[in-house]
Short mmCIF file of N, CA and C in Angstrom, two decimals:
data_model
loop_
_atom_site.label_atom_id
_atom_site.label_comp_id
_atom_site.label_asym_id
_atom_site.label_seq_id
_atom_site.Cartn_x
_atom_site.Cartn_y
_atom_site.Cartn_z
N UNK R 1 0.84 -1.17 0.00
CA UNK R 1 0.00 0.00 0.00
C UNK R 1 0.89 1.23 0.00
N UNK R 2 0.91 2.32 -0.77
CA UNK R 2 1.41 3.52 -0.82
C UNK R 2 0.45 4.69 -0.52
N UNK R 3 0.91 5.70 -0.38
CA UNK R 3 0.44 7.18 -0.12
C UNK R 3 0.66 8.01 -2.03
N UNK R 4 -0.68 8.93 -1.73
CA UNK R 4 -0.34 9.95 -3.03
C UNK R 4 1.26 10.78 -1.98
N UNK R 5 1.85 11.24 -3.54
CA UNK R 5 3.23 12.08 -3.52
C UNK R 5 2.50 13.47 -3.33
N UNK R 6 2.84 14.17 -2.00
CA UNK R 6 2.49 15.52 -2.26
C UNK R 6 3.07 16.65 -3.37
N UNK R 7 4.04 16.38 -3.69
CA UNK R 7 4.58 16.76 -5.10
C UNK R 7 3.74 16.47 -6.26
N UNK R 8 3.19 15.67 -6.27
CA UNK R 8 2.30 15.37 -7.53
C UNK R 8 1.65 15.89 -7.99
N UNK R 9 0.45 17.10 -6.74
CA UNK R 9 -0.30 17.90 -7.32
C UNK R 9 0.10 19.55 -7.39
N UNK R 10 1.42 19.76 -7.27
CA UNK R 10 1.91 20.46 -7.84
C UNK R 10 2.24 20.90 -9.60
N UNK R 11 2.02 19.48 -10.03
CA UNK R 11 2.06 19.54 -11.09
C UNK R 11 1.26 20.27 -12.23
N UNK R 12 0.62 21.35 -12.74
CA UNK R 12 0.33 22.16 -13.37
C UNK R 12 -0.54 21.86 -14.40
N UNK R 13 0.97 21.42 -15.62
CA UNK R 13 0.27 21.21 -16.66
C UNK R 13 -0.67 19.59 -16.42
N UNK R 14 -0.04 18.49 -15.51
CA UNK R 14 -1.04 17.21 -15.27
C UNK R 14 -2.58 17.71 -15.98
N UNK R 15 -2.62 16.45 -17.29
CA UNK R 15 -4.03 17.03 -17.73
C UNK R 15 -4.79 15.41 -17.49
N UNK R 16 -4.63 14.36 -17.55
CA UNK R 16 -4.64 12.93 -17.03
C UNK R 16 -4.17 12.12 -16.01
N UNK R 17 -4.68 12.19 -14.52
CA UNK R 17 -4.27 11.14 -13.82
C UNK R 17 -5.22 9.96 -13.81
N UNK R 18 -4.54 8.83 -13.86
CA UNK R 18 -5.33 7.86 -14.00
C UNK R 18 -4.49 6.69 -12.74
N UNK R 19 -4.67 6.44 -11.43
CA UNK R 19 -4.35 5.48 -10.70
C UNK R 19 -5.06 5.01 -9.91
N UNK R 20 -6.13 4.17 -10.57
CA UNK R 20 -7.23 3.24 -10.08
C UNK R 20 -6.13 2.14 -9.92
N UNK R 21 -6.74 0.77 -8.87
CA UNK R 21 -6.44 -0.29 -8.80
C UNK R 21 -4.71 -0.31 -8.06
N UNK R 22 -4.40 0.60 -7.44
CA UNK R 22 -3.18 0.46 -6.95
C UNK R 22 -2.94 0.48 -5.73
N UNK R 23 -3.92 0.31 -4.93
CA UNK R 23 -4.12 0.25 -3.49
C UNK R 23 -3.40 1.55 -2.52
N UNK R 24 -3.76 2.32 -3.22
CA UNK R 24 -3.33 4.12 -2.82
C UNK R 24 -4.23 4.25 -1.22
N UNK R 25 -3.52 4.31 0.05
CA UNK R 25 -4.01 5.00 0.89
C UNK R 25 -4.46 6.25 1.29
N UNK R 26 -4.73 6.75 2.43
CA UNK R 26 -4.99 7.96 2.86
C UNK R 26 -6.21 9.02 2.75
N UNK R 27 -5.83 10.24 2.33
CA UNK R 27 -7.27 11.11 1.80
C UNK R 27 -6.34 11.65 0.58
N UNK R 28 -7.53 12.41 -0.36
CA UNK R 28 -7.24 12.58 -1.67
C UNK R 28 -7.18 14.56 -0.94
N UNK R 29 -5.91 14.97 -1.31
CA UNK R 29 -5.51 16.49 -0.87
C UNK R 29 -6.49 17.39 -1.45
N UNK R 30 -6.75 18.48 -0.85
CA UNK R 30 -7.23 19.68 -1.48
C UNK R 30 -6.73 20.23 -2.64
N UNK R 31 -5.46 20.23 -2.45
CA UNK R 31 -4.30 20.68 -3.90
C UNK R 31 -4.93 20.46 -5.29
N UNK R 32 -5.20 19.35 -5.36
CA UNK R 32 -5.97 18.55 -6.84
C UNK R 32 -6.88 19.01 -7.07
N UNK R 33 -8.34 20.14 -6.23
CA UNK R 33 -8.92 21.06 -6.64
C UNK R 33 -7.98 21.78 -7.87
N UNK R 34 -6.80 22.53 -7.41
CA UNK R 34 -5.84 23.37 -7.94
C UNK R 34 -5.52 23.54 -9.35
N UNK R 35 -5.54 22.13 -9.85
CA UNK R 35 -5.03 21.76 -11.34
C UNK R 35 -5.46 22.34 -12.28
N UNK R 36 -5.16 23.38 -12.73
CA UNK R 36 -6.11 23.79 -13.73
C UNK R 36 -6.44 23.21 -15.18
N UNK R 37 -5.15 22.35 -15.47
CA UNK R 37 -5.76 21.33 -16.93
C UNK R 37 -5.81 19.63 -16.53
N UNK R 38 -6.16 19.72 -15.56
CA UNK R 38 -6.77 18.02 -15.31
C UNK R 38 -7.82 18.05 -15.53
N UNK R 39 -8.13 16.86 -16.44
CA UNK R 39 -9.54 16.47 -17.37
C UNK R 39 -10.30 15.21 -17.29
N UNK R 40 -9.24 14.52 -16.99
CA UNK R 40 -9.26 12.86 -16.82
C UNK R 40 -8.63 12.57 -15.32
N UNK R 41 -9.19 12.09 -14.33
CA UNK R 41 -9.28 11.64 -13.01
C UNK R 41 -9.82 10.02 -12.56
N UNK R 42 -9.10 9.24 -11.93
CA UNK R 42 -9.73 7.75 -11.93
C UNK R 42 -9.17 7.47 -10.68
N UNK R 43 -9.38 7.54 -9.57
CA UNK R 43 -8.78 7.00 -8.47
C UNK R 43 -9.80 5.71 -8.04
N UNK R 44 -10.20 4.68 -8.89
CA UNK R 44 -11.37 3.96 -8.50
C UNK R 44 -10.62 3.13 -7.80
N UNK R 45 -11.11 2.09 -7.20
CA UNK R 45 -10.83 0.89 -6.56
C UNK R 45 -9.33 1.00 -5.71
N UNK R 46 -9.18 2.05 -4.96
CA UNK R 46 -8.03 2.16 -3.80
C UNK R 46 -8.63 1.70 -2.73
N UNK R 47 -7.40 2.24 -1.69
CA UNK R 47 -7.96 2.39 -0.13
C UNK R 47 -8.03 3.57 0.02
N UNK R 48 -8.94 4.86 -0.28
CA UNK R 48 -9.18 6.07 -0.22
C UNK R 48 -10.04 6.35 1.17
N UNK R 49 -9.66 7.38 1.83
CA UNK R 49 -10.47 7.74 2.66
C UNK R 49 -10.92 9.52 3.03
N UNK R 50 -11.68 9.61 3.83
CA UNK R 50 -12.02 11.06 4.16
C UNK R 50 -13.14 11.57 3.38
N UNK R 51 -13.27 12.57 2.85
CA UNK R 51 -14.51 12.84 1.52
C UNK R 51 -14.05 13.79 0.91
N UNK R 52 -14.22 13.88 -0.61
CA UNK R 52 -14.01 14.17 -1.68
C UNK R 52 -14.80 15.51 -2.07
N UNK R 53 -14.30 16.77 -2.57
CA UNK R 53 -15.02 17.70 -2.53
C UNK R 53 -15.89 17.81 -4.07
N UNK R 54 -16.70 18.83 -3.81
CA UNK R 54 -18.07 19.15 -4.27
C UNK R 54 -17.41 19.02 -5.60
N UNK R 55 -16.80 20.02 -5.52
CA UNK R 55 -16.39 20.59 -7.17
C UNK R 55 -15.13 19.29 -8.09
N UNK R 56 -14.43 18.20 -7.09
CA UNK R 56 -14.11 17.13 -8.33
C UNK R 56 -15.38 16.49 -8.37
N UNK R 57 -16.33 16.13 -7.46
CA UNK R 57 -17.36 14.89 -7.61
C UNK R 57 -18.43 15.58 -9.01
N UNK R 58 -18.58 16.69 -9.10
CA UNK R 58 -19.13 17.46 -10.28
C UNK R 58 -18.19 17.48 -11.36
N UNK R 59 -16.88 18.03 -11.65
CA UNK R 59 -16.26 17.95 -12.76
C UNK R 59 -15.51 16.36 -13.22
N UNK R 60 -15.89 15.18 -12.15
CA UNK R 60 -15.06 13.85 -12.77
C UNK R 60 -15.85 12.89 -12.26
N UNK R 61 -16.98 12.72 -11.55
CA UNK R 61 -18.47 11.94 -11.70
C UNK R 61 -17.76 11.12 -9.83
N UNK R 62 -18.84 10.84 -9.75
CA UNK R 62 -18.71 9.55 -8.43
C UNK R 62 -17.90 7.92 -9.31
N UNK R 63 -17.96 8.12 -10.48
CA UNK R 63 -17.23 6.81 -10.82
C UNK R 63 -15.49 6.81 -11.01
N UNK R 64 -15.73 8.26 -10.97
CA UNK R 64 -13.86 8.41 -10.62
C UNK R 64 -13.20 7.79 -9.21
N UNK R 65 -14.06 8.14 -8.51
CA UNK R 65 -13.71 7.56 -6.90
C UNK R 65 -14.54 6.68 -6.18
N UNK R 66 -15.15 5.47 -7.41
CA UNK R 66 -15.79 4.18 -6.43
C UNK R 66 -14.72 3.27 -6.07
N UNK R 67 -15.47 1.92 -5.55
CA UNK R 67 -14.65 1.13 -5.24
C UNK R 67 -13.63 1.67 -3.85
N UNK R 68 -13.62 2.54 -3.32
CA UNK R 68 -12.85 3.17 -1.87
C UNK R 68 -13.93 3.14 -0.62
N UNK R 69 -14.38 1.71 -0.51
CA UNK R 69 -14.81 2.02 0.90
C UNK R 69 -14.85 3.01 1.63
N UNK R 70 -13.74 3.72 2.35
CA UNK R 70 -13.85 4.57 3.30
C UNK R 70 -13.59 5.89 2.88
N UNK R 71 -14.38 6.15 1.35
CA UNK R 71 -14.04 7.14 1.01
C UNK R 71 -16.16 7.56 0.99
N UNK R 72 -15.67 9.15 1.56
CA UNK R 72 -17.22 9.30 1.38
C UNK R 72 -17.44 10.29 0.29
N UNK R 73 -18.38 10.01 -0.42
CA UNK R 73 -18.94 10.23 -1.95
C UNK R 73 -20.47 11.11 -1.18
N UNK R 74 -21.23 11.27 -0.30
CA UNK R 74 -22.24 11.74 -0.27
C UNK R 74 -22.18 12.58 0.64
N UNK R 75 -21.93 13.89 0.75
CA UNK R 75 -21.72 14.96 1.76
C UNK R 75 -23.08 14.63 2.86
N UNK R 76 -24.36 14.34 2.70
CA UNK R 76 -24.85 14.31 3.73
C UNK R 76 -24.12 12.77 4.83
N UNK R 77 -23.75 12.05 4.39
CA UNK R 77 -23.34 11.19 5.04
C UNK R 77 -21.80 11.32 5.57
N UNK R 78 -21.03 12.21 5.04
CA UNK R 78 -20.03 12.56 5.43
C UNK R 78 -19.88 13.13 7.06
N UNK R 79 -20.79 13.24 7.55
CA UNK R 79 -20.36 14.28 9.25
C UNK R 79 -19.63 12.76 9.83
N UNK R 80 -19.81 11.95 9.59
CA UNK R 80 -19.29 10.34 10.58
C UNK R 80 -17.75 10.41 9.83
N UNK R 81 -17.14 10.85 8.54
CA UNK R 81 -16.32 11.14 8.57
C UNK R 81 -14.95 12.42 8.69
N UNK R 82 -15.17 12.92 10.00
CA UNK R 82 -15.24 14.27 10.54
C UNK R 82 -13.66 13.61 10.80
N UNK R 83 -12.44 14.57 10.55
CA UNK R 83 -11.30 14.66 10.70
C UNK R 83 -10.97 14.34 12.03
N UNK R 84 -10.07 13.16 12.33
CA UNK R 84 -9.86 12.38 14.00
C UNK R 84 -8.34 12.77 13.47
N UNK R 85 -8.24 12.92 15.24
CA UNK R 85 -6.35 13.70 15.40
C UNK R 85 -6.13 12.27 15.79
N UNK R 86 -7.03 10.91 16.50
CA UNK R 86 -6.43 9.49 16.87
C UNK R 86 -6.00 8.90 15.00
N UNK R 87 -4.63 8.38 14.84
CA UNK R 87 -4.15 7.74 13.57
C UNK R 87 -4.62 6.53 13.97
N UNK R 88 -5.18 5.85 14.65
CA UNK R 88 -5.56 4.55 14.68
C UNK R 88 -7.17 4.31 14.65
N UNK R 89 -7.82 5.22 14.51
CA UNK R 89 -9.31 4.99 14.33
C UNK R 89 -9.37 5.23 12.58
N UNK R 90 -10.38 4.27 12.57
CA UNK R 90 -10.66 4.42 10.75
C UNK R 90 -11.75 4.71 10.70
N UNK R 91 -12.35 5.63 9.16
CA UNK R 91 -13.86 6.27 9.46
C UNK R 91 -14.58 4.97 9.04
N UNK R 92 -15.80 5.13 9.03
CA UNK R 92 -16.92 4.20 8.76
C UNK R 92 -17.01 4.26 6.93
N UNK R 93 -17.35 2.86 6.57
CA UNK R 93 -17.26 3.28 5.13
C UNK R 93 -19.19 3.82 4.72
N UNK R 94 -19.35 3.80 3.70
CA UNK R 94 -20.36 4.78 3.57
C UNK R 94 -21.09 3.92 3.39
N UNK R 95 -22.61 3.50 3.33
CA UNK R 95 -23.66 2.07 3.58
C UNK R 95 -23.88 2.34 1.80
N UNK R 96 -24.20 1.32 1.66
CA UNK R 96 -25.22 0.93 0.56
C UNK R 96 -24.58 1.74 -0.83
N UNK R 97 -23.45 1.58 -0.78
CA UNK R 97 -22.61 2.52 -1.69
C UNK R 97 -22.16 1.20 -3.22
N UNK R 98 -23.26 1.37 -4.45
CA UNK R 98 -23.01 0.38 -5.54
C UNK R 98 -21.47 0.06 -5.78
N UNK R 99 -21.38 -1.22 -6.03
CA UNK R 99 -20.30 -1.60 -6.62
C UNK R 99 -20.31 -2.41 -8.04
N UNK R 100 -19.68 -1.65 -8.68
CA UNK R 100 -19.68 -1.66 -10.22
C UNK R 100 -18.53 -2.74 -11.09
N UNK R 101 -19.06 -3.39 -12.01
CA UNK R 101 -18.33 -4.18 -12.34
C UNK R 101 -17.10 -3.81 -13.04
N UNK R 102 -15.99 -4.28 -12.85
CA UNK R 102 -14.63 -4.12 -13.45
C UNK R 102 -14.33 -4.47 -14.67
N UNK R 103 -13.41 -3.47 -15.39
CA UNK R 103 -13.79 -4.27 -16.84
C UNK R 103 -12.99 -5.26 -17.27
N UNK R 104 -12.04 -6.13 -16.52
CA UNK R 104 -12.06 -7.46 -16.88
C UNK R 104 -12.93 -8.20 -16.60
N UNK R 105 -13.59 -7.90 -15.85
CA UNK R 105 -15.05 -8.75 -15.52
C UNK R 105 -15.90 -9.00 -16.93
N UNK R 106 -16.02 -7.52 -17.49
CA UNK R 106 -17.36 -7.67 -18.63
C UNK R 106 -16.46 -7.61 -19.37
N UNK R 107 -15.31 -7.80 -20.00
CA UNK R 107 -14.59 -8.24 -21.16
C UNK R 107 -14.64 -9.75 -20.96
N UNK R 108 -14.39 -10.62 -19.63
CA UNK R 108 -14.53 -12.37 -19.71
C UNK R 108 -15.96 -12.08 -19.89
N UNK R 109 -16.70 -11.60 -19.21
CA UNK R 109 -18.45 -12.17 -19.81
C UNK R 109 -18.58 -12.41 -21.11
N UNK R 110 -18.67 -11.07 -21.78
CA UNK R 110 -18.63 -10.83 -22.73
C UNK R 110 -18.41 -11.95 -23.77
N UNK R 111 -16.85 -12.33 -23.61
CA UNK R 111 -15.96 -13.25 -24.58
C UNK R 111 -16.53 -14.62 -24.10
N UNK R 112 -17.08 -14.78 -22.88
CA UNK R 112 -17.71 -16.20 -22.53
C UNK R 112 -19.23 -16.23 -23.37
N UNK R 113 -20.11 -15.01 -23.69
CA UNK R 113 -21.03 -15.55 -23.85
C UNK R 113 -21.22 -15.44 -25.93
N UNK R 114 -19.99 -14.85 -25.95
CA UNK R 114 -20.07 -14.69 -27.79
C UNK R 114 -19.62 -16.22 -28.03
N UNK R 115 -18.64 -17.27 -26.98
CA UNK R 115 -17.60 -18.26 -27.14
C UNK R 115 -19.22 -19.45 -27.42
N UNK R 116 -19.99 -19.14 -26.23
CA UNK R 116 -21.27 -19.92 -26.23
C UNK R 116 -22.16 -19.79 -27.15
N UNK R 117 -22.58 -18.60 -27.67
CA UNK R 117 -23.41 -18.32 -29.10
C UNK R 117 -23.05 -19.23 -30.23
N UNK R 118 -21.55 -18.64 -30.30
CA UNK R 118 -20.70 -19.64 -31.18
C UNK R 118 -20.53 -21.03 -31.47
N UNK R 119 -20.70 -21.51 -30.09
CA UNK R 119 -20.86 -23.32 -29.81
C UNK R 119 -22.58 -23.54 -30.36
N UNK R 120 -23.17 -22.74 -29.92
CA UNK R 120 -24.77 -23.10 -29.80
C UNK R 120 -24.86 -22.99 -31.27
N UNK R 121 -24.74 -22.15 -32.24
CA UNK R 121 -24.95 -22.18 -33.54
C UNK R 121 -24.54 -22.97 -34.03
N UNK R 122 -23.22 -23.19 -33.86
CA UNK R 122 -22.17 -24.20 -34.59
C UNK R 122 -23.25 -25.41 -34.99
N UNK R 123 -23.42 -26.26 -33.55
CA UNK R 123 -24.40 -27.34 -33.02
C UNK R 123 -25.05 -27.07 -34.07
N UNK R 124 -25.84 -26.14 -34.03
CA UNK R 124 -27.29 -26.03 -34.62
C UNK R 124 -26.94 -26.59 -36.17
N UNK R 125 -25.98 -26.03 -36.37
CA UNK R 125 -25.89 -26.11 -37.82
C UNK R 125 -25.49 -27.22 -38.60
N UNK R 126 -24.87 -27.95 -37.49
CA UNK R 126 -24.39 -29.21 -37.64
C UNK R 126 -25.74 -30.25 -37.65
N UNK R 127 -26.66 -30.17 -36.90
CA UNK R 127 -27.99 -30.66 -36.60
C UNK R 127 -28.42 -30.59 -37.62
N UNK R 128 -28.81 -29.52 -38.31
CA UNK R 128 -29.73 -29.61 -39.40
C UNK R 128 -29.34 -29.74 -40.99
N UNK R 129 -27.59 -29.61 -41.12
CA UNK R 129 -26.95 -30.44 -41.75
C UNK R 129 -26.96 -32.02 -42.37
N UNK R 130 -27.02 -32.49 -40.84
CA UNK R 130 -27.09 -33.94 -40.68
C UNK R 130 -28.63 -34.37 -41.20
N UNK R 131 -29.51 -33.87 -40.90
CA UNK R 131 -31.06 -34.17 -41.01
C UNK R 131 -30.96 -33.89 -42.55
N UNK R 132 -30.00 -32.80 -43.14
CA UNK R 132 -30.67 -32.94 -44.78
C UNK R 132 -29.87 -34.00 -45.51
N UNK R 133 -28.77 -34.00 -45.00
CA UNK R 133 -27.82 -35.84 -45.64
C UNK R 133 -28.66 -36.53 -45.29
N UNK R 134 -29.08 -37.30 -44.00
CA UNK R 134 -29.87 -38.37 -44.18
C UNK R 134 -31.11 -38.23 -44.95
N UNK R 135 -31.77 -37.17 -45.48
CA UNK R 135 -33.09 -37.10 -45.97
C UNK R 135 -32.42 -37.56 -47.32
N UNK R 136 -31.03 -36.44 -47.88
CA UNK R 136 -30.77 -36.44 -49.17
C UNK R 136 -30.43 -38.43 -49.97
N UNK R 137 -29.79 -38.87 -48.71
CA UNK R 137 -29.12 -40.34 -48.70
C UNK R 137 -30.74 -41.15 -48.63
N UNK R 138 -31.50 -41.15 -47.88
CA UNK R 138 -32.97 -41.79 -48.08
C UNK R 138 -33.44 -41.58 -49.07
N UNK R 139 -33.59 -40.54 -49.58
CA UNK R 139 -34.52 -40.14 -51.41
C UNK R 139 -33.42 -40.94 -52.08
N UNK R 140 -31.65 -40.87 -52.01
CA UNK R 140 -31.22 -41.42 -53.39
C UNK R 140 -31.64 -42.79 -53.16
N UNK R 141 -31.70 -43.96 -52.23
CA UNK R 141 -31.94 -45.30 -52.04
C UNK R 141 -33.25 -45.60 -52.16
N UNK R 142 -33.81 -45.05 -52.06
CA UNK R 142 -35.14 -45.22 -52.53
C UNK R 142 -35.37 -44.97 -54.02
N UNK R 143 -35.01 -44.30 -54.57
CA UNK R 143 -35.15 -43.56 -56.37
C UNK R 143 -34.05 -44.44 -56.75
N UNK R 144 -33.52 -45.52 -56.30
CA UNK R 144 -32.83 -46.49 -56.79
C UNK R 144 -32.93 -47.46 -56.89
N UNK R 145 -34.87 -48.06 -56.37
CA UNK R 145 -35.22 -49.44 -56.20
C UNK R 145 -35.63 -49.39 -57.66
#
């Protein structure tokens, strides 16, 4: 598990951060308000915590920062995560907060259920293949008595 670099959002021109899935601790800084050409934002699926202000959850959606349990996404539910001076208490994560599928998830669905279409037709075609040889092989033996 790592921490964001406070140097990082110093960075200016940054017009794309993208570090979902890297198990990033802590809270996401005020600084990153700051950026003036960041466009693209993805901190999904960390260990994020604290709550996220008004103005990224409007300019980079709640799907920039799902997947973070203890990160709160809904200002009315945010007072339970009220800034503790104890480093050993953790806030509450936020209830009933969707969790969205990953996209290796719906890339294997996906490729599992085109793999099955594929089998199922195949079959099919093979089936009714077979039914016109034997019809075609019955008419010639017969038109041959």
């Amino acid at each position: 598990m790592s921490r964001l670099p406070q140097n990082l959002f110093a960075l200016s021109r940054l017009v794309t951060l993208n570090l979902q899935e890297n198990q990033i601790t802590g809270q996401i800084p005020k600084s990153l308000d700051s950026l003036p050409n960041l466009r693209h934002l993805n901190f999904s699926n960390n260990k994020l915590n604290g709550s996220v202000s008004k103005s990224l959850l409007t300019i980079f959606g709640m799907t920039s920062f799902s997947g973070n349990e203890a990160l709160c996404l809904n200002s009315t539910k945010c007072s339970s995560y009220s800034t503790n001076s104890n480093p050993t208490s953790s806030p509450t994560p936020p209830e009933n907060q969707p969790k969205r599928m990953n996209k290796r998830t719906l890339i294997s669905l996906t490729t599992l259920i085109s793999i099955l279409m594929l089998v199922l037709f195949s079959w099919r075609y093979s089936c009714r293949k077979t039914k016109t040889d034997s019809t075609n092989s019955l008419a010639a033996s017969e038109g041959g008595k």
